[in-house]
XYZ file of C-alpha atoms in Angstrom:
516
model
C -0.036 -0.019 0.076
C 1.182 3.495 -0.668
C 2.163 5.698 2.223
C -0.013 8.537 0.829
C -3.030 6.072 1.247
C -2.508 5.552 4.899
C -4.000 7.557 7.738
C -0.859 9.435 8.727
C -1.548 13.006 9.609
C 1.329 15.366 8.935
C 3.362 16.153 12.022
C 1.891 12.881 13.816
C 4.262 10.684 15.701
C 3.670 7.082 15.116
C 4.209 4.647 18.099
C 6.199 2.194 16.001
C 7.932 1.980 12.637
C 9.551 -1.442 11.709
C 12.157 -1.306 9.071
C 12.143 -4.465 7.322
C 9.334 -6.689 6.050
C 10.852 -10.174 6.288
C 9.669 -12.858 8.656
C 11.053 -10.685 11.646
C 8.897 -7.702 10.689
C 5.948 -9.889 10.144
C 5.919 -11.760 13.404
C 6.467 -8.357 15.337
C 3.316 -6.763 13.266
C 1.121 -10.018 14.437
C 1.977 -9.238 17.958
C 1.501 -5.626 17.728
C -1.947 -5.981 15.882
C -3.474 -7.385 19.092
C -2.572 -10.950 19.099
C -1.453 -12.191 22.587
C -0.008 -15.641 23.766
C -1.438 -17.302 26.896
C -0.818 -20.615 28.689
C -3.538 -22.913 27.940
C -5.539 -24.143 30.714
C -4.116 -27.697 31.797
C -1.236 -27.201 29.463
C 1.874 -29.416 29.944
C 5.470 -28.415 29.124
C 8.366 -30.943 29.192
C 10.621 -28.536 31.245
C 9.326 -28.833 34.834
C 10.824 -25.578 35.982
C 9.563 -23.454 33.030
C 6.076 -25.121 33.430
C 6.008 -24.135 37.287
C 6.810 -20.631 36.531
C 4.212 -20.272 33.808
C 1.619 -21.706 36.215
C 2.153 -18.743 38.662
C 0.430 -16.403 36.255
C -2.008 -18.182 33.983
C -4.377 -15.517 33.803
C -1.597 -13.062 32.254
C -0.506 -12.865 28.676
C 3.224 -13.700 28.139
C 3.542 -10.089 27.051
C 2.903 -9.014 30.547
C 5.176 -11.484 32.231
C 8.712 -11.118 33.449
C 10.698 -12.567 30.466
C 13.947 -12.577 32.384
C 12.465 -14.461 35.106
C 10.993 -17.053 32.778
C 14.246 -17.203 30.921
C 16.383 -18.379 33.789
C 17.686 -21.817 33.589
C 16.681 -22.335 29.813
C 19.359 -23.591 27.368
C 19.059 -23.978 23.687
C 20.802 -23.227 20.267
C 20.392 -19.451 20.361
C 22.371 -17.056 22.364
C 19.553 -14.646 22.947
C 17.586 -15.855 25.937
C 14.255 -14.761 24.838
C 14.535 -16.539 21.621
C 15.292 -19.833 23.613
C 12.245 -19.138 25.805
C 9.805 -18.438 23.016
C 11.103 -21.355 20.923
C 10.968 -23.894 23.773
C 7.144 -22.686 24.037
C 6.348 -22.887 20.428
C 8.146 -25.958 19.654
C 8.916 -27.966 22.991
C 11.840 -30.178 22.741
C 12.047 -30.037 18.911
C 15.871 -30.310 18.910
C 15.327 -33.802 20.211
C 13.049 -34.728 17.014
C 9.968 -34.580 19.296
C 6.704 -33.109 18.163
C 5.115 -31.928 21.499
C 2.063 -29.523 21.368
C 2.820 -25.958 22.293
C 1.274 -25.131 25.629
C 0.476 -21.636 24.291
C -2.818 -20.372 22.794
C -3.433 -17.122 20.943
C -6.120 -14.641 21.569
C -7.015 -11.715 19.415
C -7.378 -8.662 21.814
C -7.847 -5.559 19.748
C -7.430 -3.272 22.758
C -3.774 -4.361 22.971
C -3.174 -3.203 19.373
C -0.308 -0.679 18.727
C -0.380 1.403 15.655
C 2.575 0.585 13.590
C 4.006 0.738 10.029
C 6.286 -1.870 8.414
C 8.434 -0.726 5.731
C 10.086 -3.139 3.083
C 11.721 -2.859 -0.364
C 9.798 -5.794 -1.903
C 6.722 -7.874 -0.977
C 6.154 -9.082 2.707
C 8.595 -11.984 3.189
C 11.786 -9.987 2.567
C 14.860 -11.785 1.105
C 12.876 -15.045 0.879
C 11.538 -13.692 -2.604
C 15.008 -13.443 -3.906
C 16.179 -17.036 -2.937
C 16.527 -19.735 -5.279
C 13.052 -21.526 -5.696
C 13.670 -25.174 -6.064
C 16.282 -26.243 -3.318
C 14.973 -27.120 0.073
C 15.207 -25.126 3.089
C 17.761 -25.958 5.934
C 15.045 -25.750 8.539
C 12.088 -28.233 8.985
C 8.598 -26.972 7.837
C 7.439 -26.331 11.303
C 10.531 -24.222 12.296
C 9.809 -21.751 9.472
C 6.101 -21.200 10.448
C 4.844 -17.973 12.308
C 2.257 -17.980 15.118
C -1.287 -18.640 14.142
C -0.859 -20.353 10.850
C 0.538 -23.975 10.538
C 2.983 -24.123 7.763
C 2.574 -28.027 7.291
C -1.188 -27.520 6.815
C -0.791 -24.662 4.395
C 1.730 -26.781 2.414
C -0.558 -29.629 2.252
C -3.098 -27.537 0.497
C -0.587 -26.471 -2.030
C 0.998 -29.861 -2.851
C 0.337 -33.393 -2.073
C 3.757 -34.544 -0.760
C 5.892 -33.139 2.113
C 9.443 -34.252 0.827
C 11.590 -34.901 3.987
C 9.547 -32.534 5.826
C 11.299 -29.416 4.315
C 9.793 -26.827 1.995
C 11.332 -24.667 -0.845
C 12.376 -20.838 -0.542
C 9.626 -20.193 -3.087
C 7.042 -21.822 -0.853
C 8.156 -20.017 2.287
C 8.150 -16.781 0.492
C 4.594 -17.504 -0.703
C 3.529 -18.468 3.064
C 4.967 -15.305 4.312
C 2.967 -13.124 1.867
C -0.168 -15.161 2.331
C 0.330 -14.880 6.234
C 0.097 -11.022 6.219
C -2.988 -11.350 4.219
C -4.799 -14.200 6.397
C -3.891 -12.495 9.513
C -5.265 -8.925 8.202
C -1.833 -7.310 8.721
C -1.677 -5.646 5.242
C -2.882 -2.120 6.313
C 0.340 -1.892 8.333
C 2.776 -2.750 5.484
C 4.051 -0.374 2.977
C 6.047 -2.034 0.320
C 8.329 -0.652 -2.324
C 10.071 1.508 0.166
C 13.701 2.254 0.685
C 14.899 3.952 3.970
C 17.671 6.549 3.295
C 18.134 8.007 6.847
C 17.114 7.324 10.393
C 17.769 10.232 12.772
C 17.144 11.098 16.404
C 15.335 14.381 16.909
C 15.807 15.508 20.601
C 12.738 17.660 20.333
C 12.645 21.464 20.470
C 10.527 23.509 22.976
C 6.877 22.212 22.993
C 8.016 19.241 20.583
C 8.086 15.619 21.504
C 11.502 13.947 20.943
C 11.335 11.205 18.387
C 12.889 9.312 15.691
C 12.873 10.595 11.917
C 12.432 7.990 9.181
C 12.973 9.264 5.745
C 13.189 7.654 2.259
C 11.455 6.785 -0.984
C 8.528 4.814 -2.134
C 8.497 3.551 -5.654
C 5.105 3.958 -7.074
C 3.364 3.118 -10.318
C 2.631 6.338 -12.277
C 0.638 7.012 -15.453
C 0.439 4.482 -18.335
C 2.442 5.823 -21.671
C 1.473 5.412 -25.072
C 3.573 2.486 -25.696
C 1.926 0.502 -22.894
C 4.771 0.832 -20.375
C 4.056 2.385 -16.883
C 5.983 5.467 -15.615
C 7.569 4.579 -12.202
C 8.496 7.436 -9.932
C 10.028 7.588 -6.448
C 8.059 9.480 -3.967
C 10.006 10.775 -0.916
C 8.503 10.341 2.585
C 9.281 11.401 6.066
C 7.742 9.809 9.340
C 8.192 10.505 12.914
C 8.247 7.692 15.375
C 8.449 7.122 19.114
C 10.002 3.703 18.533
C 11.899 2.216 15.592
C 12.655 -1.406 15.025
C 15.539 -2.569 12.834
C 14.522 -5.839 11.207
C 16.503 -5.489 7.685
C 18.233 -8.724 7.829
C 21.793 -9.354 6.598
C 21.524 -10.414 2.924
C 22.017 -7.149 1.304
C 25.864 -6.809 0.638
C 27.950 -9.947 -0.118
C 30.946 -10.195 1.892
C 34.401 -9.835 0.044
C 37.778 -11.126 0.494
C 39.515 -7.891 -0.173
C 42.194 -9.395 -2.215
C 43.937 -8.414 -5.614
C 41.787 -8.909 -8.617
C 38.466 -9.463 -6.805
C 36.651 -7.003 -9.181
C 37.630 -8.802 -12.218
C 34.449 -9.813 -14.483
C 34.862 -13.633 -13.813
C 34.865 -13.121 -9.949
C 31.182 -13.207 -8.697
C 29.824 -12.887 -5.114
C 26.180 -14.379 -5.321
C 24.768 -17.857 -6.251
C 22.436 -16.068 -8.627
C 25.274 -15.283 -11.013
C 26.093 -18.950 -11.082
C 22.639 -19.591 -12.140
C 22.712 -16.884 -14.836
C 25.998 -18.633 -16.184
C 24.189 -21.858 -16.302
C 21.170 -20.541 -18.109
C 23.363 -18.835 -20.696
C 25.142 -22.149 -21.398
C 28.580 -21.003 -20.271
C 29.290 -23.842 -18.097
C 29.533 -27.643 -19.037
C 31.627 -30.732 -18.586
C 34.206 -29.359 -20.933
C 34.521 -26.075 -19.134
C 37.529 -25.093 -17.112
C 36.773 -25.832 -13.297
C 34.811 -23.188 -11.297
C 36.298 -22.242 -8.007
C 33.883 -21.955 -5.164
C 35.065 -20.148 -2.241
C 33.311 -20.577 1.142
C 32.120 -23.508 3.461
C 28.537 -22.422 4.150
C 25.317 -23.686 2.652
C 25.218 -21.288 -0.268
C 28.708 -22.538 -1.183
C 27.357 -26.083 -0.917
C 24.337 -25.192 -3.227
C 26.803 -23.786 -5.689
C 28.850 -27.111 -5.492
C 25.713 -29.162 -6.049
C 24.558 -27.014 -8.813
C 27.783 -27.477 -10.687
C 28.104 -31.025 -10.006
C 24.585 -31.520 -11.422
C 26.045 -30.158 -14.705
C 29.041 -32.284 -14.545
C 31.105 -29.144 -14.323
C 34.354 -29.491 -12.490
C 34.780 -27.800 -9.238
C 37.543 -26.363 -7.114
C 36.352 -25.846 -3.647
C 38.406 -23.662 -1.230
C 37.745 -22.714 2.458
C 39.579 -21.608 5.565
C 38.381 -24.306 8.012
C 39.223 -27.969 8.474
C 36.776 -30.429 7.471
C 36.565 -31.756 10.963
C 36.103 -28.411 12.547
C 33.060 -28.596 14.919
C 32.032 -24.960 13.758
C 31.554 -26.116 10.170
C 27.771 -26.021 9.625
C 27.935 -29.666 7.996
C 29.156 -31.275 11.220
C 25.983 -29.761 12.952
C 23.367 -31.212 10.538
C 21.557 -34.785 10.895
C 22.659 -36.808 7.899
C 19.220 -38.365 7.476
C 17.437 -34.948 7.204
C 20.019 -33.169 5.151
C 21.366 -35.866 2.633
C 22.449 -33.362 -0.071
C 24.671 -31.331 2.308
C 26.131 -34.563 3.768
C 26.996 -35.610 0.297
C 28.975 -32.204 -0.122
C 30.643 -32.774 3.249
C 31.830 -36.113 2.129
C 33.090 -34.674 -1.032
C 35.137 -32.157 0.927
C 36.483 -34.826 2.981
C 37.184 -37.616 0.699
C 38.571 -35.641 -2.262
C 41.190 -33.013 -0.872
C 43.967 -31.423 -2.671
C 47.501 -33.020 -2.086
C 50.801 -31.595 -2.548
C 50.853 -32.585 -6.266
C 48.272 -30.522 -7.977
C 45.737 -32.261 -10.260
C 42.684 -31.260 -12.148
C 39.391 -32.063 -10.333
C 38.358 -34.180 -13.233
C 41.009 -36.825 -12.421
C 41.021 -36.322 -8.717
C 40.877 -39.628 -6.868
C 39.506 -40.425 -3.384
C 41.724 -42.137 -0.604
C 40.835 -45.573 -2.091
C 42.189 -44.940 -5.371
C 38.597 -44.420 -6.994
C 36.731 -41.175 -7.647
C 33.358 -41.517 -6.139
C 32.678 -37.703 -6.979
C 34.266 -37.306 -10.458
C 34.871 -33.458 -11.165
C 35.366 -32.270 -7.567
C 38.527 -31.092 -5.565
C 38.496 -29.474 -2.001
C 41.170 -27.247 -0.632
C 40.733 -27.296 3.112
C 42.530 -24.804 5.299
C 43.267 -22.607 2.270
C 42.968 -18.783 1.731
C 42.553 -16.804 -1.839
C 45.816 -14.717 -2.280
C 44.900 -13.285 -5.647
C 42.613 -13.418 -8.824
C 44.684 -12.879 -12.066
C 43.154 -11.460 -15.148
C 44.110 -14.478 -17.112
C 41.530 -16.435 -14.912
C 44.205 -17.908 -12.761
C 43.476 -18.053 -9.033
C 46.311 -18.246 -6.363
C 45.489 -20.191 -3.216
C 47.650 -20.309 -0.125
C 47.557 -23.189 2.508
C 47.940 -22.682 6.274
C 51.622 -24.120 5.802
C 52.319 -21.295 3.029
C 52.240 -23.487 0.081
C 50.631 -21.851 -2.966
C 48.562 -23.290 -5.799
C 47.712 -21.502 -9.110
C 44.299 -22.784 -10.543
C 42.988 -22.198 -14.054
C 39.275 -21.629 -13.679
C 36.295 -20.469 -15.819
C 34.648 -18.618 -13.085
C 35.219 -17.816 -9.350
C 32.360 -17.607 -6.790
C 33.179 -16.075 -3.480
C 30.340 -17.087 -1.131
C 31.423 -16.178 2.283
C 28.421 -14.487 3.838
C 26.943 -11.082 3.588
C 26.641 -8.014 5.543
C 23.341 -5.893 6.272
C 22.666 -2.637 4.451
C 22.245 -0.120 7.117
C 23.533 2.993 5.064
C 20.679 4.874 6.462
C 22.690 4.922 9.926
C 25.714 7.156 10.478
C 28.628 4.935 9.664
C 26.387 2.117 8.501
C 25.668 1.468 12.029
C 29.092 0.392 13.199
C 28.859 2.181 16.345
C 25.855 0.065 17.564
C 27.514 -3.122 17.056
C 29.675 -5.208 19.513
C 32.850 -4.170 17.794
C 32.628 -0.887 16.207
C 35.750 -1.255 14.289
C 34.487 -4.186 12.282
C 31.599 -4.493 9.710
C 28.250 -5.603 11.142
C 27.903 -9.464 10.690
C 25.131 -11.731 11.975
C 27.852 -14.486 13.119
C 30.810 -12.363 14.188
C 29.602 -8.665 14.962
C 25.798 -8.271 15.580
C 24.213 -5.161 17.044
C 24.489 -4.948 20.675
C 21.169 -5.033 22.275
C 19.521 -5.669 25.874
C 19.034 -9.356 25.889
C 15.432 -9.142 27.287
C 14.034 -6.094 25.484
C 16.259 -5.916 22.380
C 16.775 -2.159 22.770
C 19.848 -1.138 21.199
C 22.427 -0.392 23.723
C 24.604 2.375 21.941
C 21.585 4.154 20.303
C 21.622 8.023 20.296
C 18.135 8.086 21.741
C 15.700 5.832 23.508
C 13.122 3.507 21.399
C 15.519 2.018 18.992
C 15.125 -1.837 18.757
C 16.744 -4.606 16.621
C 15.919 -8.158 15.818
C 16.491 -11.253 13.494
C 19.916 -11.626 11.684
C 21.110 -8.134 13.071
C 21.399 -9.667 16.567
C 22.828 -12.987 15.408
C 19.480 -14.880 14.740
C 19.827 -16.554 11.345
C 16.857 -19.057 11.833
C 13.372 -18.099 11.704
C 12.390 -20.288 14.667
C 14.648 -17.998 16.979
C 13.822 -14.543 15.499
C 10.232 -14.873 16.881
C 11.743 -14.499 20.317
C 13.096 -10.819 19.372
C 9.622 -9.921 18.372
C 8.266 -11.308 21.742
C 11.014 -9.254 23.536
C 10.145 -6.055 21.630
C 6.328 -6.394 21.911
C 6.619 -6.969 25.649
C 8.833 -4.055 26.092
C 6.388 -1.764 24.092
C 3.515 -3.252 25.896
C 5.169 -2.236 29.256
C 5.844 1.250 28.084
C 2.172 1.410 26.968
C 0.934 0.360 30.549
C 3.041 3.263 31.863
C 5.601 0.744 33.623
C 8.628 2.157 31.597
C 10.971 0.292 29.520
C 12.494 -2.978 30.772
C 15.772 -1.610 29.821
C 15.555 1.136 32.334
C 14.750 -0.938 35.324
C 17.806 -1.763 37.519
C 15.507 -3.283 40.403
C 12.158 -4.835 39.770
C 9.354 -6.459 42.007
C 6.997 -8.112 39.488
C 4.687 -11.092 39.755
C 5.398 -11.454 43.350
C 8.992 -11.909 43.445
C 12.064 -9.342 43.934
C 15.249 -9.228 41.933
C 18.159 -7.032 42.275
C 19.886 -6.971 39.043
C 21.832 -4.553 36.821
C 20.570 -3.853 33.158
C 21.771 -1.878 30.509
C 20.104 1.367 30.105
C 19.697 2.962 26.569
C 20.025 6.745 26.932
C 20.256 9.765 24.550
């Protein structure tokens, strides 16, 4: 919907603006639209301590309860405590392959609704609309769903078979877009928007301090005589009491920063490999492609090239047995395609005598994966104009490889160009680029308020705070919605409380305070 069509009065200060319309922004919009989680009567949870705590306030929504108290003693696969809490309530014991029913029920209470606006460059679903459409997602189907709409049931209406309990990115993108419609959230979404600046306005005499969000929205103009539609970018400026950063981290591909990285044959996205395949540029007779990286996108590139019988060199910094390698964390039965890549990485490694991947042999003297050769614990030194790549091992030995194409797939960084210094001052290490894994934004763990913000009311969630998986980013939505609810009730922000006496128990603790 166009911003000009929304009921925004000039000079009005909106309670909440969310920048980003992926699953993070969608989930938060659901909670801000008046949907509240409650513990079901006679509900059971496999964690007895958590179950006991929840039983103390069965008449209260989770939004009104002390999240820090509920999080105590919980452990999970996320470093954000509220993410572990909410995940354990939505998907109890799912890490053990169990399918317990959630003890939560959802109630629509319109009096709780907080007016808000969700801004996004594309349709609801964010980066999921740009992902390759045929490969399976890493997560199980129910891990990808949002509250109130079962993804498995929705998928069964779309197709007969659920292959390996996983969905494709195209299906997930469609689900998120449908979710916004099904839950009647569309009136709070403004698509086609690009935020260009976010600034804190201290407020002059008689004015309320607030955040100023400025940018442009692409709109369809008049139709020309040749049938084309004239598009135009319409500027906008919105004032908000609270702003949530939910942009994700897939905007800017990470770079090696080595000599020759800007040469035409060096690419930084999986889609460029797809384009080369569609143009017929790669085949069994091509020079090998070089894939740099040991993540899932790099694995997808290896699989795509292997499917075409195009030879592959695969270079990465870690050891194949490194426990931090994502392949060592995935169950083999659930992810057979990635287990296959891991086998290739392990069994067909580069030796001191360079050899083309088309003739590389495994340890047994055979080549179970013809056309593949891995270079563990290697880094790229340079890309040369003659399509030769120089690799160097940990021991200092160099290899020169002739390639047809090089794919640098080592992650990505968020585009926070609308913030001063790209938001670096808000991260854990201001001297380094913001990264989901290595350098996320620093937030209060129980409210998700940004610690180093210039003014109060700036929040962050999703990949920006280290949550790459949809199942865990929902906890950020709960933390933020709970803190905004607390403000609405006149109790102040949870990040401003150093001592609390809530729900009948007293705690003496120090918390971070976000001040201007």
